[in-house]
PDB file of C-alpha atoms and ligand atoms in Angstrom:
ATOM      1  CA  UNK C1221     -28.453  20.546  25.528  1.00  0.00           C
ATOM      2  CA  UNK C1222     -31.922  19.880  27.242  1.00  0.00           C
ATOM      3  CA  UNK C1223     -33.386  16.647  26.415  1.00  0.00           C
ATOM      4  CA  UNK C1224     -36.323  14.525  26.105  1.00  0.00           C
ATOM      5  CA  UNK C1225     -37.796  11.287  26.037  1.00  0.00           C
ATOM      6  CA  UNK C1226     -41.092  10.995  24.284  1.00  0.00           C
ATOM      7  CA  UNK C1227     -43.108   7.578  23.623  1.00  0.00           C
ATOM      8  CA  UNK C1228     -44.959   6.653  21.072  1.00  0.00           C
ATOM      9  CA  UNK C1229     -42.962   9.128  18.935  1.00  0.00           C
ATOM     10  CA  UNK C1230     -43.610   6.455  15.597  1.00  0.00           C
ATOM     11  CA  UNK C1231     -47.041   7.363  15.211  1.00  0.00           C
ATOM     12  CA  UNK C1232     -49.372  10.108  15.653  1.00  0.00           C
ATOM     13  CA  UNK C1233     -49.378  12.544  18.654  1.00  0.00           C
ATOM     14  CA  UNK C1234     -46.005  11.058  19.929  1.00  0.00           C
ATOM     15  CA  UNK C1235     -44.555  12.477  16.858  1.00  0.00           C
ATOM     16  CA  UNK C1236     -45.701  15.434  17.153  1.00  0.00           C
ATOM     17  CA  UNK C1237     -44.271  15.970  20.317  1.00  0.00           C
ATOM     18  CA  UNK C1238     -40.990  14.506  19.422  1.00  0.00           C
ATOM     19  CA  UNK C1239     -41.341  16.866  16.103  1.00  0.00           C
ATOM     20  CA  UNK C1240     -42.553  20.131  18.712  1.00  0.00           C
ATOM     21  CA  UNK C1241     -39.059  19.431  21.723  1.00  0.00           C
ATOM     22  CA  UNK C1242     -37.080  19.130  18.796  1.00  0.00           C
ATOM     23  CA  UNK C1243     -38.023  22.372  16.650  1.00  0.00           C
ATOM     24  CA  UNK C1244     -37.745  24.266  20.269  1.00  0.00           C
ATOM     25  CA  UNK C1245     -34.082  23.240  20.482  1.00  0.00           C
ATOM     26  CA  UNK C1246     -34.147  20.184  22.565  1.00  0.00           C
ATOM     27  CA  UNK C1247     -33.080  16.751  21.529  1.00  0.00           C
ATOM     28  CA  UNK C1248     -35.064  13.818  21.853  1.00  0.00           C
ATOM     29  CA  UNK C1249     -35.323  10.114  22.465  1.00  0.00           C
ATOM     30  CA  UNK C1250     -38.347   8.247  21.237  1.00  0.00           C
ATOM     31  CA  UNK C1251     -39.284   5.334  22.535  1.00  0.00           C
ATOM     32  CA  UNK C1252     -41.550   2.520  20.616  1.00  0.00           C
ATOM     33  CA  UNK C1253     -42.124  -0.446  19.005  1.00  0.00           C
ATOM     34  CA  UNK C1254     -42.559   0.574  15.304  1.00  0.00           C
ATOM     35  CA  UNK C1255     -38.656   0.867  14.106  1.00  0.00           C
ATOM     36  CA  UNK C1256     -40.296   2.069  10.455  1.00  0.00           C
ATOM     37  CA  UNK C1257     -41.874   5.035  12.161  1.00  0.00           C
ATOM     38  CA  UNK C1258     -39.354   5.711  14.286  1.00  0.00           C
ATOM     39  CA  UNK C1259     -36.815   5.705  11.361  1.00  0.00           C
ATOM     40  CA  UNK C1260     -39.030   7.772   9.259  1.00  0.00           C
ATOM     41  CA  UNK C1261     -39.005  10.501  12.069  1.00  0.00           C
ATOM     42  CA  UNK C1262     -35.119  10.569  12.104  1.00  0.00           C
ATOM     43  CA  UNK C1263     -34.913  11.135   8.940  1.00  0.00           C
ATOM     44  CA  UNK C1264     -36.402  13.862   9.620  1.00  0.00           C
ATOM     45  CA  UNK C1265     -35.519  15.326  12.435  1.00  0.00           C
ATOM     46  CA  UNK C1266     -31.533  14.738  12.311  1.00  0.00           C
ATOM     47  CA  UNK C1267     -29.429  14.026  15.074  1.00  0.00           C
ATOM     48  CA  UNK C1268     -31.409  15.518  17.700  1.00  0.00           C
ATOM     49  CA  UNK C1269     -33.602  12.716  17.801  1.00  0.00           C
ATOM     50  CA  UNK C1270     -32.875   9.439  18.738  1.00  0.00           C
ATOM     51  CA  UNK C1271     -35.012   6.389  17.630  1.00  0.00           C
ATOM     52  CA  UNK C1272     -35.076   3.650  20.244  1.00  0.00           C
ATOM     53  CA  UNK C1273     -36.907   0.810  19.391  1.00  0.00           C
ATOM     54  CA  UNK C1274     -38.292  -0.520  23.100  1.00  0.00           C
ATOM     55  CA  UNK C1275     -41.694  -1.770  24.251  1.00  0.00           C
ATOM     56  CA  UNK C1276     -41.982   0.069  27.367  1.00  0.00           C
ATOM     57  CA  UNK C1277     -44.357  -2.716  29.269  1.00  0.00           C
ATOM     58  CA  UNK C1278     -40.415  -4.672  29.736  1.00  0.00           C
ATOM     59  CA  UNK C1279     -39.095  -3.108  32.441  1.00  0.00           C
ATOM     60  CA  UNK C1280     -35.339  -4.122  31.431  1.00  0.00           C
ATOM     61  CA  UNK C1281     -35.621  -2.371  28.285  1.00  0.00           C
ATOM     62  CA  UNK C1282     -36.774   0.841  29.570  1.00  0.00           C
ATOM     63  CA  UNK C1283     -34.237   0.999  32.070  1.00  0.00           C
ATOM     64  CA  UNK C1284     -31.502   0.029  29.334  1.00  0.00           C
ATOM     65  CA  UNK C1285     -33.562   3.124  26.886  1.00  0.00           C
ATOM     66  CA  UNK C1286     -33.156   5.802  29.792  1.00  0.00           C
ATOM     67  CA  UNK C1287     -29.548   4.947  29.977  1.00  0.00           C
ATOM     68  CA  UNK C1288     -28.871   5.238  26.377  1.00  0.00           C
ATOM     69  CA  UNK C1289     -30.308   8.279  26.395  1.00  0.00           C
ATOM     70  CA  UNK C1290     -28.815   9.615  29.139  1.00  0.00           C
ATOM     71  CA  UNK C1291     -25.224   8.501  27.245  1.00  0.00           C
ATOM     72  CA  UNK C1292     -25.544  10.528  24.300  1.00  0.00           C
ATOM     73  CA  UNK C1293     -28.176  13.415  25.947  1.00  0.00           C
ATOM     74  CA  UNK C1294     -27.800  13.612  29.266  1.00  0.00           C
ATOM     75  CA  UNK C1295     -30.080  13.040  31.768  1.00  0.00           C
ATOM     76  CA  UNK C1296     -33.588  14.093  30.606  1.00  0.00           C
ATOM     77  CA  UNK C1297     -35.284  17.410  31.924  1.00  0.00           C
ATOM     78  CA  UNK C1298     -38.916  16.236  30.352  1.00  0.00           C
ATOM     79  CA  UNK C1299     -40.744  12.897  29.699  1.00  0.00           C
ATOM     80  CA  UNK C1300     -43.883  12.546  27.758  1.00  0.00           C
ATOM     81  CA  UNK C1301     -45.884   9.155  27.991  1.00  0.00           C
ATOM     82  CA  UNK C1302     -47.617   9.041  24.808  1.00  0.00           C
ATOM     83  CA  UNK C1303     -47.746   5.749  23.903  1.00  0.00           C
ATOM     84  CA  UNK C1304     -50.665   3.826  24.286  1.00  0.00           C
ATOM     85  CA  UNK C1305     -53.639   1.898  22.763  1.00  0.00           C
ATOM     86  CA  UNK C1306     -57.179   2.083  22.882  1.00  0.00           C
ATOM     87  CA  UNK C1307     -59.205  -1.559  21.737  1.00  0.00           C
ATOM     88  CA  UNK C1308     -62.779  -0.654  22.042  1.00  0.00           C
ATOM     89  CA  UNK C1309     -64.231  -3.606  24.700  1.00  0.00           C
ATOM     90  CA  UNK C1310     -68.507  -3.879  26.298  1.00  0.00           C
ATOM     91  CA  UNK C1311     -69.293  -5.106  29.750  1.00  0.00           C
ATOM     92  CA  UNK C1312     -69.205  -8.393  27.590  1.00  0.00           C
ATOM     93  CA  UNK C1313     -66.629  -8.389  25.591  1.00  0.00           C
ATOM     94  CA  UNK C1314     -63.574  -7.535  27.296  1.00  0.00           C
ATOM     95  CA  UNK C1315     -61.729 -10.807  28.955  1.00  0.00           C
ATOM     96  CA  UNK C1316     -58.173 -11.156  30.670  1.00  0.00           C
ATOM     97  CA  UNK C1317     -56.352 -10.799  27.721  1.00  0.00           C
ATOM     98  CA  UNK C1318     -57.572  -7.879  27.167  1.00  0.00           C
ATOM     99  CA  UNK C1319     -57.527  -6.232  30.374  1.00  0.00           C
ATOM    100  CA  UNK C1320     -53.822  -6.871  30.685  1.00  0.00           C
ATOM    101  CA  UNK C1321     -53.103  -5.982  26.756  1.00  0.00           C
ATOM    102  CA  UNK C1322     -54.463  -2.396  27.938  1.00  0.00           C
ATOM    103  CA  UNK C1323     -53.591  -2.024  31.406  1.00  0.00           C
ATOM    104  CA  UNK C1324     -49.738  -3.570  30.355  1.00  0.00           C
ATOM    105  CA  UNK C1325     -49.344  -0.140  27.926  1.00  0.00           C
ATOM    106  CA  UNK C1326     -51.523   2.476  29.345  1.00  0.00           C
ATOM    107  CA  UNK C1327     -51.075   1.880  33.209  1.00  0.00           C
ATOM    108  CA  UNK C1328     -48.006  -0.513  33.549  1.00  0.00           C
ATOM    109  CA  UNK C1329     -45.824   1.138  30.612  1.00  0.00           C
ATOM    110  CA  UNK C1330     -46.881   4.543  31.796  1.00  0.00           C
ATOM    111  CA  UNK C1331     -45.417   3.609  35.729  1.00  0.00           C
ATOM    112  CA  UNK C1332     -41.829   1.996  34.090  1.00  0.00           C
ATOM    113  CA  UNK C1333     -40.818   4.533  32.169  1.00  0.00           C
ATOM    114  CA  UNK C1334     -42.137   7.848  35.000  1.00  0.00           C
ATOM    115  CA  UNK C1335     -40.113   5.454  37.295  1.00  0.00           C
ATOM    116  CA  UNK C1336     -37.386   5.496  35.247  1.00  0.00           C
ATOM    117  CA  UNK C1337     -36.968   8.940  34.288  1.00  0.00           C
ATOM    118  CA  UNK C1338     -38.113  10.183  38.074  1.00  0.00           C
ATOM    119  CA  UNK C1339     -34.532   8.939  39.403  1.00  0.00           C
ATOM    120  CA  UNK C1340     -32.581  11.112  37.088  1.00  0.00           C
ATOM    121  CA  UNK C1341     -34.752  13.932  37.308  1.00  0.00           C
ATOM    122  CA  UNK C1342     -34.557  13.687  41.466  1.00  0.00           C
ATOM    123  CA  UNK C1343     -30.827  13.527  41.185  1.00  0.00           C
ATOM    124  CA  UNK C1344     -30.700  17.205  38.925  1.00  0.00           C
ATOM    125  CA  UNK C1345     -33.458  18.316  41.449  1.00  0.00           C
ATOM    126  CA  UNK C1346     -35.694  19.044  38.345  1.00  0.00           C
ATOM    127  CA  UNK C1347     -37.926  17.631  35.883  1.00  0.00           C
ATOM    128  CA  UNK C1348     -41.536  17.744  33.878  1.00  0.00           C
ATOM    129  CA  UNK C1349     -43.118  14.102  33.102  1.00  0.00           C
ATOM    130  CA  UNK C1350     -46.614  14.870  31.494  1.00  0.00           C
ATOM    131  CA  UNK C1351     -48.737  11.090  31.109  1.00  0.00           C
ATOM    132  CA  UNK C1352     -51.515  10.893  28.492  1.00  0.00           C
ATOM    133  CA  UNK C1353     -54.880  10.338  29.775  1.00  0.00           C
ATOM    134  CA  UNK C1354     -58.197  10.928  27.697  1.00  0.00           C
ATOM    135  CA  UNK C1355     -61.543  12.292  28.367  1.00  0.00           C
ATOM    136  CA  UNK C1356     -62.637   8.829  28.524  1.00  0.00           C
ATOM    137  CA  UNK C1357     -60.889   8.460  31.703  1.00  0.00           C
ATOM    138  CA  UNK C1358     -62.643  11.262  33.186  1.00  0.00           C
ATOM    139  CA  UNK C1359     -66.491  10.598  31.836  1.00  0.00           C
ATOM    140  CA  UNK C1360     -66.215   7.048  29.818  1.00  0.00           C
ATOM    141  CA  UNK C1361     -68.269   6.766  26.856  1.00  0.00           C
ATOM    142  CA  UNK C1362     -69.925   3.284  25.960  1.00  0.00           C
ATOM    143  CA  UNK C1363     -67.831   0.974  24.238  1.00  0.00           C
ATOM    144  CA  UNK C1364     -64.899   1.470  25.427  1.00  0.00           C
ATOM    145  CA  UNK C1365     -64.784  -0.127  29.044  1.00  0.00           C
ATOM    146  CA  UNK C1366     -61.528  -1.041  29.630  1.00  0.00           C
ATOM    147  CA  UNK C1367     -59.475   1.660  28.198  1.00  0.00           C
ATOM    148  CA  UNK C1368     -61.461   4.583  29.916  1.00  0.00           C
ATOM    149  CA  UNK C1369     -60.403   2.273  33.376  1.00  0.00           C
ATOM    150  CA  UNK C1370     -56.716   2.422  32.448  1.00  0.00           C
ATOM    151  CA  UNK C1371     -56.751   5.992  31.687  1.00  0.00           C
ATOM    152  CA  UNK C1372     -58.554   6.589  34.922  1.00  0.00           C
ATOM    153  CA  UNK C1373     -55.531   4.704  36.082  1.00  0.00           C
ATOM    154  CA  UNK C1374     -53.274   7.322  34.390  1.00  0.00           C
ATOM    155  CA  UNK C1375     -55.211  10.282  36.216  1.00  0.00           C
ATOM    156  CA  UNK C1376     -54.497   8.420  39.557  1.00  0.00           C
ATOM    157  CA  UNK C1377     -50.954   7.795  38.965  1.00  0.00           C
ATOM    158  CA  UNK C1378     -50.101  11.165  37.515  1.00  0.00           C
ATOM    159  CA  UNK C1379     -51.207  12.163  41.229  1.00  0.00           C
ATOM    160  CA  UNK C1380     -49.329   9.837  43.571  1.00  0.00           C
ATOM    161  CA  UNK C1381     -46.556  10.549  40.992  1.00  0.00           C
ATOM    162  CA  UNK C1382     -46.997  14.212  41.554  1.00  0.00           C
ATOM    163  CA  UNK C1383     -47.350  14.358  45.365  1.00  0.00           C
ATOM    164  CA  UNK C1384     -44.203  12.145  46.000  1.00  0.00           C
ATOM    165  CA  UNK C1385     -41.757  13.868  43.356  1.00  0.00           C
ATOM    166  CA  UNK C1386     -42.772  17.598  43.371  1.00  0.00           C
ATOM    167  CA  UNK C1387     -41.104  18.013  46.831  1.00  0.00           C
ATOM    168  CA  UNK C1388     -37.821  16.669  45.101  1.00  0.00           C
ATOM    169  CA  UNK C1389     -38.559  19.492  42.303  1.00  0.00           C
ATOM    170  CA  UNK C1390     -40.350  16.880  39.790  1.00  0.00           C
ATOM    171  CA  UNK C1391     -43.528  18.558  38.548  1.00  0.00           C
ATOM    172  CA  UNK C1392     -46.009  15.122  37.100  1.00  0.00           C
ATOM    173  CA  UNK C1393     -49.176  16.546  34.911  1.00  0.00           C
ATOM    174  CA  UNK C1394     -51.211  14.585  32.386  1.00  0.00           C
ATOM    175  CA  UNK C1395     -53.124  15.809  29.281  1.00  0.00           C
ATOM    176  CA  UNK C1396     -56.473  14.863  28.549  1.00  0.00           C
ATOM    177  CA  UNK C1397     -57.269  14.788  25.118  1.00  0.00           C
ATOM    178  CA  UNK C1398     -60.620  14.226  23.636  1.00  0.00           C
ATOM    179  CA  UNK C1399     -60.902  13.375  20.059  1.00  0.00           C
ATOM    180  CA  UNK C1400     -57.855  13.575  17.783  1.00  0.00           C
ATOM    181  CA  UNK C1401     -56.763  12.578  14.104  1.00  0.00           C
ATOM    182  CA  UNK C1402     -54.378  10.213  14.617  1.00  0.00           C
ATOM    183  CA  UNK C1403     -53.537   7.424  12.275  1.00  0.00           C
ATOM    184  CA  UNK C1404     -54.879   5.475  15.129  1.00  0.00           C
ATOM    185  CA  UNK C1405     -58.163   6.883  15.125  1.00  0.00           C
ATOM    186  CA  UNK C1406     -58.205   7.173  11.233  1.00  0.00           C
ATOM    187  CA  UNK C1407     -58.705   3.753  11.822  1.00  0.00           C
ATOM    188  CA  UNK C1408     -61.842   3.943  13.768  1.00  0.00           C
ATOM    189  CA  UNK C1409     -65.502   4.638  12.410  1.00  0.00           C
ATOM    190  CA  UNK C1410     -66.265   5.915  15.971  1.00  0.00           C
ATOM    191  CA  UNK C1411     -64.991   9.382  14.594  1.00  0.00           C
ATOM    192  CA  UNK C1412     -67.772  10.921  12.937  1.00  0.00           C
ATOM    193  CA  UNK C1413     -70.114   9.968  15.507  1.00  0.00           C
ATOM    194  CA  UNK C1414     -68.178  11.648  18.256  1.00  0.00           C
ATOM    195  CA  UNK C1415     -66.910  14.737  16.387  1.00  0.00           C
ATOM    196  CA  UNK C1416     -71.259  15.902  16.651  1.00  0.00           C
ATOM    197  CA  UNK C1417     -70.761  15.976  20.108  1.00  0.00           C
ATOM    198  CA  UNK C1418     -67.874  18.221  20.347  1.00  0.00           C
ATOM    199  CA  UNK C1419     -69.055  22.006  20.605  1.00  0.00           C
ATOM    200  CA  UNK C1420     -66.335  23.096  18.203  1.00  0.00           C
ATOM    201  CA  UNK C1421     -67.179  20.179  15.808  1.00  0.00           C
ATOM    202  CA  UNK C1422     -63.572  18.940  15.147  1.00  0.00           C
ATOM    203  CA  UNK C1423     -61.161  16.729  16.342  1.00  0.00           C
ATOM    204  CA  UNK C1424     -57.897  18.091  17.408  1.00  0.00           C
ATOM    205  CA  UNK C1425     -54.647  18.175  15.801  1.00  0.00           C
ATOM    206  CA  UNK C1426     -51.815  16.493  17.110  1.00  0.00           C
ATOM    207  CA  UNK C1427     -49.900  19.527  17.391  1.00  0.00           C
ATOM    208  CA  UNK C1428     -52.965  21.345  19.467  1.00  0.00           C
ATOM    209  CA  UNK C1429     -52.295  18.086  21.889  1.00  0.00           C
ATOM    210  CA  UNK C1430     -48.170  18.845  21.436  1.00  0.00           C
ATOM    211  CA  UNK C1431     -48.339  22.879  22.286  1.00  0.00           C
ATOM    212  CA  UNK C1432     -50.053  21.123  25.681  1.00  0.00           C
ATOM    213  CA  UNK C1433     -47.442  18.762  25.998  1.00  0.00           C
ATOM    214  CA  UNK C1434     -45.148  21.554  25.544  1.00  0.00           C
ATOM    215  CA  UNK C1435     -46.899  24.603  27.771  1.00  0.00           C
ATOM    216  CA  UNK C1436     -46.966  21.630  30.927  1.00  0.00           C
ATOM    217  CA  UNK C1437     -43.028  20.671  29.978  1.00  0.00           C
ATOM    218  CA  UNK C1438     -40.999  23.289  28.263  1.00  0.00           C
ATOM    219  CA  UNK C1439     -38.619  25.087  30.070  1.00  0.00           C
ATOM    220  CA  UNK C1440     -39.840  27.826  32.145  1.00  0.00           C
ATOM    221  CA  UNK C1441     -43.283  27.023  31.734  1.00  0.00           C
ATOM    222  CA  UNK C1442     -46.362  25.757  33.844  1.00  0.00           C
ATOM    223  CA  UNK C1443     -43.551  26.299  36.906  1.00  0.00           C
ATOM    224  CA  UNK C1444     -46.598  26.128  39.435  1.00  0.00           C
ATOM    225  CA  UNK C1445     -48.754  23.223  38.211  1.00  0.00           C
ATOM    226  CA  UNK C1446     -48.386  19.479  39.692  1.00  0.00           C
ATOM    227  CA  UNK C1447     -50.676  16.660  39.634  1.00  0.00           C
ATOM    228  CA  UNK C1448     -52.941  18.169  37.099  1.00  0.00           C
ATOM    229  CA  UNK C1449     -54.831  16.709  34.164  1.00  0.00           C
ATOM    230  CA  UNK C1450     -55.410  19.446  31.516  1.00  0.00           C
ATOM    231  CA  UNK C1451     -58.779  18.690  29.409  1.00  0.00           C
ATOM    232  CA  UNK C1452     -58.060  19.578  25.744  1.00  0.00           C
ATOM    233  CA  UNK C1453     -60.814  18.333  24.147  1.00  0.00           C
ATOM    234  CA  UNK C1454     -62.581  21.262  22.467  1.00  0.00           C
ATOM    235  CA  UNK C1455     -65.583  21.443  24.864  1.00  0.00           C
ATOM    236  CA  UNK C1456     -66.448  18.114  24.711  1.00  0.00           C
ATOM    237  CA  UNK C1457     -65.624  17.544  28.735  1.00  0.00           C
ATOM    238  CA  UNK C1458     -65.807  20.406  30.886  1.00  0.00           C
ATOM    239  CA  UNK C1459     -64.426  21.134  34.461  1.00  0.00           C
TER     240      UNK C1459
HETATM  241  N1  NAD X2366     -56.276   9.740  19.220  1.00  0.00           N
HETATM  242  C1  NAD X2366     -57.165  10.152  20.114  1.00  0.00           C
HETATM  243  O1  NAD X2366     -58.244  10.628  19.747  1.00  0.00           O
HETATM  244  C2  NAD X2366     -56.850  10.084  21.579  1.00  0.00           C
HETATM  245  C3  NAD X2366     -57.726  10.688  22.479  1.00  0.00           C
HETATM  246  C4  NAD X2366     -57.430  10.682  23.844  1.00  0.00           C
HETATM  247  C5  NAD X2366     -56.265  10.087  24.290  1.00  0.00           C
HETATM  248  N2  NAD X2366     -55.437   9.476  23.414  1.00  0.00           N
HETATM  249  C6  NAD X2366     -54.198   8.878  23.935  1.00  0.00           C
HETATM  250  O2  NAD X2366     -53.102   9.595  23.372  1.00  0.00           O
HETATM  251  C7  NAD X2366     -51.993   8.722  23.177  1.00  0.00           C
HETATM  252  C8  NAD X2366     -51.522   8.763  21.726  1.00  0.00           C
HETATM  253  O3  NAD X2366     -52.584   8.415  20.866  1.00  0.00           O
HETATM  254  P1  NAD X2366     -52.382   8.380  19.280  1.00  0.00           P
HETATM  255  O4  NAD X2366     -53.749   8.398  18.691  1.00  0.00           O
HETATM  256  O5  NAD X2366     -51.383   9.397  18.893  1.00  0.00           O
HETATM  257  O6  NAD X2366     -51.804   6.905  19.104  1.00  0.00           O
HETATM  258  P2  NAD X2366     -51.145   6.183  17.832  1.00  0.00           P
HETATM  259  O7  NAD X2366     -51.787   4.835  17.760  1.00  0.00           O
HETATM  260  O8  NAD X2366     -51.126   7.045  16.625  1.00  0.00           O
HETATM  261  O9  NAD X2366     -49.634   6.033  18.368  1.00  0.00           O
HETATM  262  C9  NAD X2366     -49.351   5.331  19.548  1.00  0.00           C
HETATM  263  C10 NAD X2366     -47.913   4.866  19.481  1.00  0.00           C
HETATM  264  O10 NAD X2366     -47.641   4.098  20.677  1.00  0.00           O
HETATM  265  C11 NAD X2366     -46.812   3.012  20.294  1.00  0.00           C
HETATM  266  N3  NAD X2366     -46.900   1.910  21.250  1.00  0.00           N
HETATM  267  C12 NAD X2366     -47.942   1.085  21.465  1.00  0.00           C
HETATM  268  N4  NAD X2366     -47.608   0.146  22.356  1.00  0.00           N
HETATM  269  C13 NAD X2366     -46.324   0.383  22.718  1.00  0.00           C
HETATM  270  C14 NAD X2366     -45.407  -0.260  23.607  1.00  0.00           C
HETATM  271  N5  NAD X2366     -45.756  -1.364  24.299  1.00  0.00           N
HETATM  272  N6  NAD X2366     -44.168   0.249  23.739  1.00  0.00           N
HETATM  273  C15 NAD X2366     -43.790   1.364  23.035  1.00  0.00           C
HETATM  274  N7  NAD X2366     -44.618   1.999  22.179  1.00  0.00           N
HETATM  275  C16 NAD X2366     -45.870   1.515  22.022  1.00  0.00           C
HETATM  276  C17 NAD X2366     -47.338   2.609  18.925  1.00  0.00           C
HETATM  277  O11 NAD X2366     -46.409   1.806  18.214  1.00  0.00           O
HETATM  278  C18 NAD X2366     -47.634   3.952  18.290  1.00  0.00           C
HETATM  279  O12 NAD X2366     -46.507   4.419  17.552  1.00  0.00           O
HETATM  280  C19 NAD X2366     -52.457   7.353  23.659  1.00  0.00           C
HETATM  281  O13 NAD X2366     -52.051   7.161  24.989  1.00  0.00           O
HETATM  282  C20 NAD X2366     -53.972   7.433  23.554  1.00  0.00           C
HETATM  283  O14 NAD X2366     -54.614   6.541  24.437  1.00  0.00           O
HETATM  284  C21 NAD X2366     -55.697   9.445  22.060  1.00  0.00           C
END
């Protein structure tokens, strides 16, 4: 049995990840803090998924999560940090509370649970963790101040991750996505506006963002790539 942890696999392109490990044969814990979704998706999915309601910015919790998974899994060969939120905020309007709203998800919930997952993984001598950045992180659009700074952040730390655990066999990669229907961004008016500026004119699936997720983590795959952030974002960023 291979297994995986996934966050943010309620909602969106967490689920489709969780939905993608699962369909390959692997069996999965997702982490989050909608139980509905999360129940939903084990419906589902059966017994090789395993809902785990935790808010990964508690360190406690996600220590407690790893070790339930690791009780009815096994230790985990792949983690994928999904979770996260993106509050639009100006120059003027972000504040404190914001700042550590973001930062506490994207940046701080994205170091617990790689920190969490890296000791098992060094102990097999093996592992994939892939961390969800954005486009925004790389060339930050207007608007959105704060989160394009935390997923810098998640660029960063997908690197120190990288060069400190790939001699102990850990490979650490993030995905950059650029726009994507999500019931998150169903939820934002900022769509439309954005999809004109994509050469192919569309937003990704969340399975186009999974098959990533899955070429960077699967078994036998990507066996030669660490500390990379792969753009998927359908021209929209280029490098
Ligand atoms: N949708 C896009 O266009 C887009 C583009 C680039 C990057 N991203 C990034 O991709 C990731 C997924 O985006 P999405 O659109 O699928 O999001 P989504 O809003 O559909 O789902 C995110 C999930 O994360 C969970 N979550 C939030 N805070 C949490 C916490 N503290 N603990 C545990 N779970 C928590 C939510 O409950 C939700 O189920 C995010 O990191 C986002 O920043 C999204």
């Amino acid at each position: 049995m291979t297994t995986a942890i996934v966050t943010g696999a309620a909602s969106g392109m967490g689920r489709a990840v969780a939905r993608r490990f699962v369909a390959e044969g692997w069996s999965v814990a997702g982490f989050d803090v909608q139980s509905s979704g999360l129940g939903s998706l084990r419906e589902e999915l059966g017994e090789g998924f395993l809902p785990l309601v935790v808010d990964i910015t508690d360190a406690g919790a996600v220590t407690e999560a790893v070790r339930a998974t690791v009780d009815a899994f096994g230790p985990p060969a792949a983690c994928a940090n999904v979770a996260g939120i993106y509050p639009t905020s100006t120059v003027w309007s972000g504040d404190t509370a914001l700042y550590e709203k973001i930062f506490g998800v994207n940046v701080l919930g994205t170091f617990l649970v790689s920190q969490a997952v890296a000791a098992p993984m060094v102990e097999a001598g093996a592992g994939a963790i892939v961390n969800f950045a954005s486009v925004d992180g790389l060339e930050p659009p207007s608007g959105q101040v704060l989160y394009s700074a935390s997923k810098a952040a998640v660029v960063n730390l997908t690197q120190s991750f990288a060069a400190e655990l790939a001699p102990r066999g850990v490979r650490v990669n993030a995905v950059a996505p650029g726009w994507v229907v999500t019931p998150g961004t169903g939820a934002q008016d900022r769509l439309e506006d954005g999809l004109a500026q994509v050469p192919m004119r569309r937003a990704a699936t969340p399975d186009e963002i999974a098959d990533v997720v899955w070429y960077l983590a699967g078994e036998g795959r990507a066996t030669y790539i660490a500390g990379a952030t792969i753009i998927a974002s359908g021209g929209l960023v280029m490098r």
